Coordinates of C-alpha atoms and ligand atoms in Angstrom, one line a residue:
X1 CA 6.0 -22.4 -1.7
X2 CA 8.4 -21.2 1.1
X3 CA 11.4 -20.7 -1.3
X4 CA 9.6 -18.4 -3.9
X5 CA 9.5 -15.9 -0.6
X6 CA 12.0 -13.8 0.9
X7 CA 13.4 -14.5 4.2
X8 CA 11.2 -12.1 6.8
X9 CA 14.0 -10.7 8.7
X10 CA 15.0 -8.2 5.9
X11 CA 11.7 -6.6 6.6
X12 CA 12.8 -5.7 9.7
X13 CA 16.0 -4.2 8.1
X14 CA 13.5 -2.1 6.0
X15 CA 11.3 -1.3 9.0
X16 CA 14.9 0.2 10.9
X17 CA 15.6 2.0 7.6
X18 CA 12.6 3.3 7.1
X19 CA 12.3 4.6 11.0
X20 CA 16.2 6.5 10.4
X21 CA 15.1 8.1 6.8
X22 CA 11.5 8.8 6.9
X23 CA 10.3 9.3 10.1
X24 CA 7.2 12.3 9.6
X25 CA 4.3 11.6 12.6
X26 CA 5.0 14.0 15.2
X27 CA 7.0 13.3 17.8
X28 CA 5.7 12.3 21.1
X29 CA 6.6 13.3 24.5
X30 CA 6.6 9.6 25.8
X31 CA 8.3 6.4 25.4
X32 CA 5.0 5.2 23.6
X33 CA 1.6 5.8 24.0
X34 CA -0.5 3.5 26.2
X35 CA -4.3 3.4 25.3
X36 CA -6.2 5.5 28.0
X37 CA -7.6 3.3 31.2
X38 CA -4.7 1.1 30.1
X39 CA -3.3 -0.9 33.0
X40 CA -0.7 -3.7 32.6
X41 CA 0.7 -3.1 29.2
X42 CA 3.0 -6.4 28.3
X43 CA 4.4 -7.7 25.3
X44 CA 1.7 -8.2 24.2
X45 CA 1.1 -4.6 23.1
X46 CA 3.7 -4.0 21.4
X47 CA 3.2 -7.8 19.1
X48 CA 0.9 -7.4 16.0
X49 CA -0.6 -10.9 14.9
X50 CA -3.0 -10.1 12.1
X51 CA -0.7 -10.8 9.4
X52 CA 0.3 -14.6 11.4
X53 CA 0.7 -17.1 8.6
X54 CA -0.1 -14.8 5.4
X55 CA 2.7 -16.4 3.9
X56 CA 1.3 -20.3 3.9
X57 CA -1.8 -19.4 3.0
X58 CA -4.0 -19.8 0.1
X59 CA -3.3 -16.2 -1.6
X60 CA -6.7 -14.6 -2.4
X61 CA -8.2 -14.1 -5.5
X62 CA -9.0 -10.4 -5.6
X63 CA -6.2 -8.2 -5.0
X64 CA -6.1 -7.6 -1.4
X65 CA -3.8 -5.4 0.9
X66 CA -3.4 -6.2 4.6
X67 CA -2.7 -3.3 6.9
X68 CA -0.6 -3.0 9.8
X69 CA -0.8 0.8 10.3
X70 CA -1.9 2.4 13.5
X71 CA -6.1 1.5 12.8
X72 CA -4.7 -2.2 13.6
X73 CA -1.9 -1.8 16.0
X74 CA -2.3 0.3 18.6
X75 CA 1.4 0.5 19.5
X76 CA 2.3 2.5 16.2
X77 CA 0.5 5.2 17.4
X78 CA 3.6 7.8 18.0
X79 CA 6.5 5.6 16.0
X80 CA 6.2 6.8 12.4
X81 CA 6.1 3.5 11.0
X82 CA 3.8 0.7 9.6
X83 CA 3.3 -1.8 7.0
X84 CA 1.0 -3.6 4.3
X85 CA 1.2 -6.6 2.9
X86 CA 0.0 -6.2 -0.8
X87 CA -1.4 -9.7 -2.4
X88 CA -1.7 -10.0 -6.3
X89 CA -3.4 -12.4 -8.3
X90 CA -2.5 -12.8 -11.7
X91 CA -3.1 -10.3 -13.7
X92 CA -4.4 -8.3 -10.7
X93 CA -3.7 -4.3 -10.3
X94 CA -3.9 -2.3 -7.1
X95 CA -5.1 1.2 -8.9
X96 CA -3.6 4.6 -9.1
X97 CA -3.5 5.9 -5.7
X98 CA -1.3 8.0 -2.8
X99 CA -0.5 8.1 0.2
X100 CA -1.0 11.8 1.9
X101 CA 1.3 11.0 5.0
X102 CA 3.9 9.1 3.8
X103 CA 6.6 7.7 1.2
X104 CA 6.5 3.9 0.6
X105 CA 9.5 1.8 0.3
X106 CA 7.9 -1.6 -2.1
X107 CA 9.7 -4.8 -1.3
X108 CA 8.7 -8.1 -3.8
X109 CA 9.0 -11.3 -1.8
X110 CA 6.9 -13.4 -4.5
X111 CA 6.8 -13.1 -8.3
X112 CA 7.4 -9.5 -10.0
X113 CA 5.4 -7.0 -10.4
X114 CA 5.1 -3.5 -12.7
X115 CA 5.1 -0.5 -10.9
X116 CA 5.3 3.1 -11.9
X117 CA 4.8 6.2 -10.4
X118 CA 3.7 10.0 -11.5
X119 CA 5.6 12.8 -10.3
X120 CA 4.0 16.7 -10.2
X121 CA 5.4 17.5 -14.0
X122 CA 2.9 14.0 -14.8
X123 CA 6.2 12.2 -15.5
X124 CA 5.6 8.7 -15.5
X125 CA 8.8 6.3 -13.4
X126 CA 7.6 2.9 -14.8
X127 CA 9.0 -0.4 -13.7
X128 CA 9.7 -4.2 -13.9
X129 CA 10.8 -5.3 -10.2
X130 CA 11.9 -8.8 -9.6
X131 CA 11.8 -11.0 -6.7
X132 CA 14.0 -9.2 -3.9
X133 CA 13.8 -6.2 -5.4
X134 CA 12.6 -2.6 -3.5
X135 CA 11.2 0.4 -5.4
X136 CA 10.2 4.2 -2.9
X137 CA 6.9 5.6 -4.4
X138 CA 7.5 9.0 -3.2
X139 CA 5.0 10.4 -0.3
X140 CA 1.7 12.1 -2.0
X141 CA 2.6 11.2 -5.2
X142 CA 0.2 9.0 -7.6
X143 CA 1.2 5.2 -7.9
X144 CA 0.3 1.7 -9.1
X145 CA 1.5 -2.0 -8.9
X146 CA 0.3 -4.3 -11.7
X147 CA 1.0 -8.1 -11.7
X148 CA 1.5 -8.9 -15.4
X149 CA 1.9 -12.7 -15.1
X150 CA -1.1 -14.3 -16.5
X151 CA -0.3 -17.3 -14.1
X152 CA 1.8 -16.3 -10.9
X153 CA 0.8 -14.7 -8.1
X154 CA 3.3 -12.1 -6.6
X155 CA 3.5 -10.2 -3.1
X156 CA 5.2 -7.2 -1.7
X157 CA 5.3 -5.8 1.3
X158 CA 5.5 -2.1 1.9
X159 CA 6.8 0.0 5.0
X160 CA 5.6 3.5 5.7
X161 CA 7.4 6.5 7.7
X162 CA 4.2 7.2 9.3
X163 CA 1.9 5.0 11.5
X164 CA -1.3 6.5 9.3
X165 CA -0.2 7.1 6.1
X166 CA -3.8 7.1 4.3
X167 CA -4.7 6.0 1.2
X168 CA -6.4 8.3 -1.7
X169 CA -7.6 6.0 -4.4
X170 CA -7.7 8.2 -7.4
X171 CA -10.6 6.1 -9.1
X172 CA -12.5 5.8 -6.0
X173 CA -12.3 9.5 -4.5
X174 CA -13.1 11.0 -8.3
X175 CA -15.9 8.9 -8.9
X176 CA -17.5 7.0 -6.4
X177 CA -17.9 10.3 -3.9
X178 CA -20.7 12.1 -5.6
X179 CA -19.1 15.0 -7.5
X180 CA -21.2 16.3 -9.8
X181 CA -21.2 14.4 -13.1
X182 CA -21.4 17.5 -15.0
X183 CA -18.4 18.5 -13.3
X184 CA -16.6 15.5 -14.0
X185 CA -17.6 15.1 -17.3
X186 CA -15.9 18.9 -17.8
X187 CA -13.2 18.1 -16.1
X188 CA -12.5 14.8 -18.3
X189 CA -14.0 16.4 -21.6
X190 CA -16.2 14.1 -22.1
X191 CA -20.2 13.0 -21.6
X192 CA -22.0 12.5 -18.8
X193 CA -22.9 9.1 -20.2
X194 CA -19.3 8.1 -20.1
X195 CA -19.1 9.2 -16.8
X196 CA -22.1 7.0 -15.8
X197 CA -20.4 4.2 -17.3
X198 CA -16.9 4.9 -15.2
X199 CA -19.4 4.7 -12.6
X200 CA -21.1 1.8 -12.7
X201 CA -17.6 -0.4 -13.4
X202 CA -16.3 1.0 -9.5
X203 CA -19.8 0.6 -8.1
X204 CA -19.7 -2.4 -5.3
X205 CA -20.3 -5.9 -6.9
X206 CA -24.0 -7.3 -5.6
Ligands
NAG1 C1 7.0 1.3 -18.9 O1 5.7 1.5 -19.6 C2 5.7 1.4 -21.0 C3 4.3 1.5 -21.5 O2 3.7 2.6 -21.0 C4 6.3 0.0 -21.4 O3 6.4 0.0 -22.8 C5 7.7 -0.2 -20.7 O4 8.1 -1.5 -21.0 C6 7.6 0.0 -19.2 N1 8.9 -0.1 -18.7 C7 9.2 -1.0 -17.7 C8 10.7 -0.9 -17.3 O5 8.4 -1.7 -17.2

């Protein structure tokens, strides 16, 4: 299992580049910034955990992404920088969404993936990465990932020039927030009945 993953330590190079080329938070007025009532800070702050042995681990079997943004790790706050780890089973997607704060720079450490992002003239950048290889999804702009292998898994890790970057899921925030369904059904010229049905594939599994 170990060999079908890249080394770790290039993530680091991508964190560094990321940090030079991207950096959008604001800029703070500290070295970092301690949580209030905070005494004895140690290494410890600064040291993120959560994502301690993702890469020996059974891999899920739902597509799941594993956030190390400012929510998780504290110490971000302030240094315009985080990551996810972005697990795909086969034949697994991670739908169109953005990010409102920040580009993404996509690295594949297991199997390939397809990827393609939309830019603001709706001109589709489509994809086939292989193992090693890095694709930027722009900041704001719409994006997917897509596992096409019917048997592998595959895994990428992203960096982002921002501690928060957010995440807009275009599915999710169109039709699982309660807009109007005559208004979507307008808006996507088509029936409300079609619109039901959008609606009942997102809703949560019982
Ligand atoms: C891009 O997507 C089209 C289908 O929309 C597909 O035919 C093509 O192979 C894709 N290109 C890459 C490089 O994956």
């Amino acid at each position: 299992m170990a060999s079908k993953f890249l080394k770790p330590t290039f993530v680091y190079l991508l964190l560094a580049l990321v940090t030079l080329v991207n950096a959008s938070d604001p800029d703070i007025l500290t070295d970092f910034v301690a949580p209030q009532n905070s005494n004895g800070i140690d290494g410890s702050f600064f040291t993120f955990t959560g994502l301690r042995g993702i890469f020996d681990k059974t891999p899920p079997a739902t597509f799941t992404v594993t956030k190390a943004s400012m929510a998780e790790f504290p110490a971000l706050n302030g240094q315009s920088v985080s990551f996810a780890t972005l697990q795909f089973p086969a034949g697994s997607t991670n739908p169109p969404h953005t990010h409102p704060r920040s580009a993404e720079l996509l690295f594949v450490v297991e199997g390939s993936l397809e990827v393609g992002v939309i830019d603001t003239t709706n001109k589709l950048y489509n994809q086939t990465l292989q193992l090693g290889d890095m694709f930027v999804f722009p900041k704001g702009l719409v994006h997917y990932q897509y596992n096409a292998d019917t048997k592998e898994s595959a895994m990428a890790i992203s960096a982002f020039g921002s501690a928060s970057a957010g995440t807009v899921s275009v599915p999710a925030s169109v039709f699982t927030t309660g807009i109007d369904e005559g208004i979507l059904a307008k808006a996507f010229k088509t029936d409300i009945a079609t619109i039901k049905k959008i609606k009942a594939g997102l809703a949560p599994k019982p």
